[in-house]
Coordinates of C-alpha atoms in Angstrom, one line a residue:
X1 CA -103.0 -12.6 19.6
X2 CA -105.5 -11.4 22.2
X3 CA -105.3 -7.7 23.1
X4 CA -105.1 -6.2 26.6
X5 CA -104.8 -2.6 27.6
X6 CA -101.5 -1.2 26.3
X7 CA -101.2 -4.2 23.9
X8 CA -102.0 -3.8 20.3
X9 CA -101.7 -5.6 16.9
X10 CA -99.5 -3.7 14.4
X11 CA -99.7 -3.5 10.7
X12 CA -98.5 -1.5 7.8
X13 CA -101.5 0.8 8.0
X14 CA -101.1 1.8 11.7
X15 CA -97.4 1.3 12.3
X16 CA -96.4 5.0 11.8
X17 CA -98.9 6.2 14.3
X18 CA -99.0 3.3 16.7
X19 CA -95.2 2.8 17.0
X20 CA -93.2 5.7 15.7
X21 CA -95.5 8.5 16.8
X22 CA -96.2 7.0 20.2
X23 CA -92.5 6.4 20.8
X24 CA -92.1 10.1 21.1
X25 CA -94.1 9.9 24.4
X26 CA -92.5 6.7 25.8
X27 CA -91.0 3.3 24.8
X28 CA -92.8 1.1 22.3
X29 CA -91.8 -2.6 22.2
X30 CA -92.6 -4.3 18.9
X31 CA -92.8 -8.1 19.0
X32 CA -92.3 -9.6 15.5
X33 CA -93.9 -13.1 15.7
X34 CA -95.4 -15.8 13.5
X35 CA -98.1 -18.3 14.2
X36 CA -95.9 -21.2 13.3
X37 CA -93.2 -20.3 15.8
X38 CA -93.8 -21.9 19.3
X39 CA -91.3 -19.6 21.0
X40 CA -93.4 -16.6 19.9
X41 CA -96.3 -17.7 22.0
X42 CA -94.1 -18.5 24.9
X43 CA -92.5 -15.1 24.7
X44 CA -95.9 -13.4 24.4
X45 CA -96.9 -14.7 27.8
X46 CA -93.7 -13.1 29.2
X47 CA -94.4 -9.8 27.4
X48 CA -98.0 -9.7 28.6
X49 CA -96.7 -10.1 32.2
X50 CA -94.3 -7.2 31.8
X51 CA -97.0 -5.0 30.1
X52 CA -99.3 -5.6 33.1
X53 CA -96.6 -5.0 35.6
X54 CA -95.5 -1.7 34.1
X55 CA -99.1 -0.7 33.5
X56 CA -98.9 1.8 30.7
X57 CA -95.3 2.9 31.0
X58 CA -94.7 1.3 27.6
X59 CA -96.8 0.0 24.6
X60 CA -96.5 -3.5 23.3
X61 CA -97.2 -4.0 19.6
X62 CA -97.4 -7.4 18.1
X63 CA -96.6 -7.8 14.4
X64 CA -97.4 -11.0 12.6
X65 CA -94.6 -11.3 10.0
X66 CA -96.6 -13.8 7.9
X67 CA -99.3 -11.1 7.3
X68 CA -97.0 -8.1 7.4
X69 CA -94.2 -9.1 5.1
X70 CA -93.3 -5.5 4.1
X71 CA -92.7 -4.6 7.8
X72 CA -90.7 -7.7 8.3
X73 CA -88.5 -6.8 5.3
X74 CA -88.2 -3.1 6.4
X75 CA -86.8 -4.2 9.7
X76 CA -84.7 -7.1 8.4
X77 CA -86.5 -9.7 10.5
X78 CA -84.6 -12.9 9.7
X79 CA -86.0 -15.0 12.6
X80 CA -88.9 -14.9 15.1
X81 CA -89.5 -13.9 17.7
X82 CA -87.6 -10.7 17.4
X83 CA -88.1 -7.7 19.7
X84 CA -87.4 -4.1 18.7
X85 CA -87.7 -1.3 21.1
X86 CA -88.6 2.2 19.7
X87 CA -88.0 5.5 21.3
X88 CA -88.4 8.9 19.5
X89 CA -89.1 7.2 16.2
X90 CA -86.1 5.0 16.1
X91 CA -85.1 1.5 17.1
X92 CA -82.9 1.7 20.2
X93 CA -82.7 -1.9 21.2
X94 CA -83.1 -5.3 19.5
X95 CA -83.4 -8.7 21.1
X96 CA -83.6 -12.1 19.4
X97 CA -85.4 -15.2 20.5
X98 CA -87.1 -15.9 23.9
X99 CA -85.9 -13.6 26.8
X100 CA -86.2 -13.7 30.6
X101 CA -88.9 -11.4 32.0
X102 CA -86.3 -9.5 34.1
X103 CA -84.1 -8.7 31.1
X104 CA -87.1 -7.4 29.1
X105 CA -88.3 -5.3 31.9
X106 CA -84.8 -3.9 32.6
X107 CA -84.4 -3.0 28.9
X108 CA -87.7 -1.1 28.8
X109 CA -87.2 0.7 32.1
X110 CA -84.0 2.2 30.7
X111 CA -86.2 4.2 28.3
X112 CA -89.1 5.1 30.6
X113 CA -89.2 8.8 31.3
X114 CA -88.0 9.7 34.9
X115 CA -88.1 13.0 36.9
X116 CA -84.4 13.3 36.6
X117 CA -84.8 13.5 32.8
X118 CA -86.3 16.9 33.3
X119 CA -83.1 18.0 35.0
X120 CA -81.1 16.6 32.1
X121 CA -83.2 18.5 29.6
X122 CA -82.7 21.7 31.5
X123 CA -78.9 21.0 31.7
X124 CA -78.8 20.5 27.9
X125 CA -80.4 23.8 27.4
X126 CA -77.6 25.3 29.5
X127 CA -75.1 23.6 27.3
X128 CA -76.7 24.9 24.1
X129 CA -76.6 28.4 25.6
X130 CA -72.9 28.1 26.1
X131 CA -73.0 27.4 29.8
X132 CA -70.9 24.3 29.6
X133 CA -69.6 24.0 33.2
X134 CA -73.1 24.8 34.7
X135 CA -74.5 22.0 32.5
X136 CA -71.8 19.5 33.6
X137 CA -72.3 20.4 37.3
X138 CA -76.1 19.9 36.9
X139 CA -75.7 16.6 35.2
X140 CA -73.2 15.3 37.8
X141 CA -75.6 16.2 40.6
X142 CA -78.5 14.6 38.8
X143 CA -76.4 11.4 38.4
X144 CA -75.8 11.4 42.1
X145 CA -79.5 12.0 42.9
X146 CA -80.8 9.3 40.5
X147 CA -78.0 6.7 39.9
X148 CA -80.4 4.3 38.2
X149 CA -80.9 6.7 35.3
X150 CA -78.0 5.8 33.1
X151 CA -79.1 8.3 30.5
X152 CA -77.5 11.0 32.6
X153 CA -73.9 9.8 32.8
X154 CA -74.2 8.7 29.1
X155 CA -75.3 12.2 28.2
X156 CA -72.5 13.7 30.2
X157 CA -69.9 11.4 28.6
X158 CA -71.1 12.3 25.1
X159 CA -70.9 16.0 25.9
X160 CA -67.4 15.5 27.2
X161 CA -66.5 13.9 23.9
X162 CA -67.9 16.9 22.0
X163 CA -65.6 19.1 24.1
X164 CA -62.7 16.9 23.1
X165 CA -62.4 15.4 26.6
X166 CA -62.4 11.8 25.6
X167 CA -60.2 10.8 28.5
X168 CA -62.6 12.4 31.0
X169 CA -65.5 10.6 29.3
X170 CA -63.7 7.2 29.7
X171 CA -62.9 7.9 33.3
X172 CA -66.6 8.8 33.9
X173 CA -67.8 5.5 32.4
X174 CA -65.1 3.5 34.3
X175 CA -66.3 5.0 37.5
X176 CA -69.8 3.6 37.1
X177 CA -70.8 0.5 39.1
X178 CA -70.2 -2.8 37.4
X179 CA -73.9 -3.4 36.8
X180 CA -74.0 0.0 35.0
X181 CA -70.8 -0.7 33.0
X182 CA -72.3 -3.9 31.4
X183 CA -75.4 -2.0 30.2
X184 CA -75.3 -2.2 26.4
X185 CA -75.4 1.6 25.8
X186 CA -72.6 2.2 28.4
X187 CA -70.5 -0.7 27.1
X188 CA -70.9 0.3 23.5
X189 CA -70.0 4.0 24.2
X190 CA -67.0 2.8 26.2
X191 CA -65.8 0.6 23.2
X192 CA -66.3 3.5 20.8
X193 CA -64.2 5.8 23.0
X194 CA -61.5 3.2 23.1
X195 CA -61.6 3.0 19.3
X196 CA -61.2 6.8 19.2
X197 CA -58.1 6.7 21.4
X198 CA -56.6 3.9 19.3
X199 CA -57.3 5.8 16.1
X200 CA -55.7 9.0 17.4
X201 CA -52.5 7.2 18.2
X202 CA -52.4 5.0 15.1
X203 CA -50.1 5.5 12.1
X204 CA -51.6 6.1 8.7
X205 CA -54.2 3.8 7.2
X206 CA -52.0 2.9 4.1
X207 CA -49.0 2.0 6.2
X208 CA -51.1 -0.3 8.3
X209 CA -52.6 -2.0 5.3
X210 CA -49.1 -2.5 3.8
X211 CA -47.8 -3.9 7.0
X212 CA -50.6 -6.4 7.4
X213 CA -49.9 -7.6 3.8
X214 CA -46.5 -8.7 5.1
X215 CA -47.4 -10.0 8.5
X216 CA -50.5 -10.6 10.5
X217 CA -50.6 -8.5 13.7
X218 CA -53.7 -8.2 15.8
X219 CA -52.7 -4.9 17.4
X220 CA -52.3 -3.4 13.9
X221 CA -55.6 -4.8 12.9
X222 CA -57.1 -3.1 16.0
X223 CA -55.6 0.2 14.8
X224 CA -56.9 -0.3 11.3
X225 CA -60.4 -1.2 12.5
X226 CA -60.4 2.0 14.6
X227 CA -59.3 4.1 11.6
X228 CA -62.0 2.5 9.4
X229 CA -64.6 3.1 12.0
X230 CA -63.7 6.8 12.3
X231 CA -64.0 7.0 8.5
X232 CA -67.4 5.4 8.6
X233 CA -66.1 2.3 6.7
X234 CA -68.1 -0.1 8.8
X235 CA -67.6 -3.1 6.6
X236 CA -63.8 -2.6 6.7
X237 CA -63.9 -2.3 10.5
X238 CA -66.1 -5.4 10.9
X239 CA -63.8 -7.4 8.7
X240 CA -60.8 -6.6 10.9
X241 CA -62.7 -7.3 14.1
X242 CA -64.0 -10.6 12.8
X243 CA -60.5 -11.6 11.9
X244 CA -59.3 -10.7 15.4
X245 CA -62.2 -12.8 16.9
X246 CA -61.3 -15.8 14.7
X247 CA -57.6 -15.7 15.6
X248 CA -57.8 -14.9 19.3
X249 CA -61.0 -14.5 21.3
X250 CA -59.0 -13.4 24.3
X251 CA -57.2 -10.5 22.5
X252 CA -57.8 -7.3 24.5
X253 CA -60.7 -8.7 26.5
X254 CA -62.6 -10.2 23.6
X255 CA -62.2 -7.0 21.4
X256 CA -63.3 -8.7 18.2
X257 CA -66.8 -9.6 19.6
X258 CA -67.2 -6.4 21.6
X259 CA -66.2 -4.2 18.7
X260 CA -68.6 -6.0 16.3
X261 CA -71.5 -5.6 18.8
X262 CA -70.7 -1.9 19.2
X263 CA -70.8 -1.4 15.5
X264 CA -74.1 -3.3 15.2
X265 CA -75.5 -0.9 17.9
X266 CA -74.2 2.1 16.0
X267 CA -76.0 0.8 12.9
X268 CA -79.2 0.4 15.0
X269 CA -79.1 -3.4 14.8
X270 CA -80.6 -3.4 11.3
X271 CA -79.7 -3.5 7.6
X272 CA -77.9 -6.0 5.3
X273 CA -74.5 -5.3 6.7
X274 CA -75.6 -6.0 10.3
X275 CA -77.5 -9.2 9.3
X276 CA -74.5 -10.5 7.3
X277 CA -72.0 -10.0 10.1
X278 CA -74.3 -11.0 12.9
X279 CA -74.7 -14.4 11.1
X280 CA -70.9 -14.7 10.8
X281 CA -70.5 -13.8 14.5
X282 CA -73.1 -16.3 15.5
X283 CA -71.4 -19.1 13.5
X284 CA -68.0 -18.2 14.9
X285 CA -69.2 -18.3 18.5
X286 CA -71.2 -21.5 18.2

C-alpha cells in the first residue's frame, strides 16, 4: 500500500520499534490486511483520511498478513481487515471488518495524550505518596475541567476499587453522561464492578455448582460466573455467560453478551480462548 506521512508498512523486522516502541509516545493503529480482501482496500481509504485529519497524533501501520504470517499468528488474526490499537506496548482496542470513519477516529482520540493527562499523572504521584484524598480531589477537578478525557474518571474509579470502595466506583461510572457510559472501557469496567459485587454476595462455588446440577437457574449461573472470574477461571466464566446468553438474551440487560465482551477486553481481545468464544458468540447472535 502507498505510504504517506505517519503511514508505514510493518513487518516482523520493524514491528518492535515501529509499533511497540512508538506506542509509548502515542497511539499506533495496526491495520492487518491482505491483497485478496476487497474490504481491506476500502478500509484503507478511510484510515488514510483519519491519518491525514489527525496529522501525526497517531501512527498507522499496515501489515500484509500474506507476507507476515508470523505476526498474523502472534496476534490471532482470523479475518481481514482487523484493526489493533497499541498504547504503551500493548493492544488496547481491537476492531474487526470495515468501520465508519467517525468510530475509528473516536477510538484513537481516546488514547491521544491531552493536557489533563499531566494533571492525572501528578495526581497518581500523590496517590503513590499516600496522599489519597488530595489525589481524588485533583482527579475529580480534572474530570470537571476536561470531561472528554475519560481516562480521568476511569483512573479514579480504579483507584476507588483499590481502596475497597467499589460502590463509590460504580456510582462514579453511573454518573457519567450516557455517551461516556457506552464507551467500551467504561462499560467493561462497570461490568467487572458488577461481577465483583455479585461475587462478594454469592454463596460458595461448590454449593452453586451442586445446585446447578439439580436445576438450571440463571441467577446462580451469574453468581458462579462472577466467582470464576474473580478466580481467573476465564473459560468457566465464559461458559456460564454463554449459557445465559443462549437461554435468555434479556436476562439482566443482556448480561451474557456484556459479560463475555468484558472478559474479551480483559484478555486484550487476543488468544485462543478469546477466538474460540468470540466465534461462538458471533454464531449465537447471527
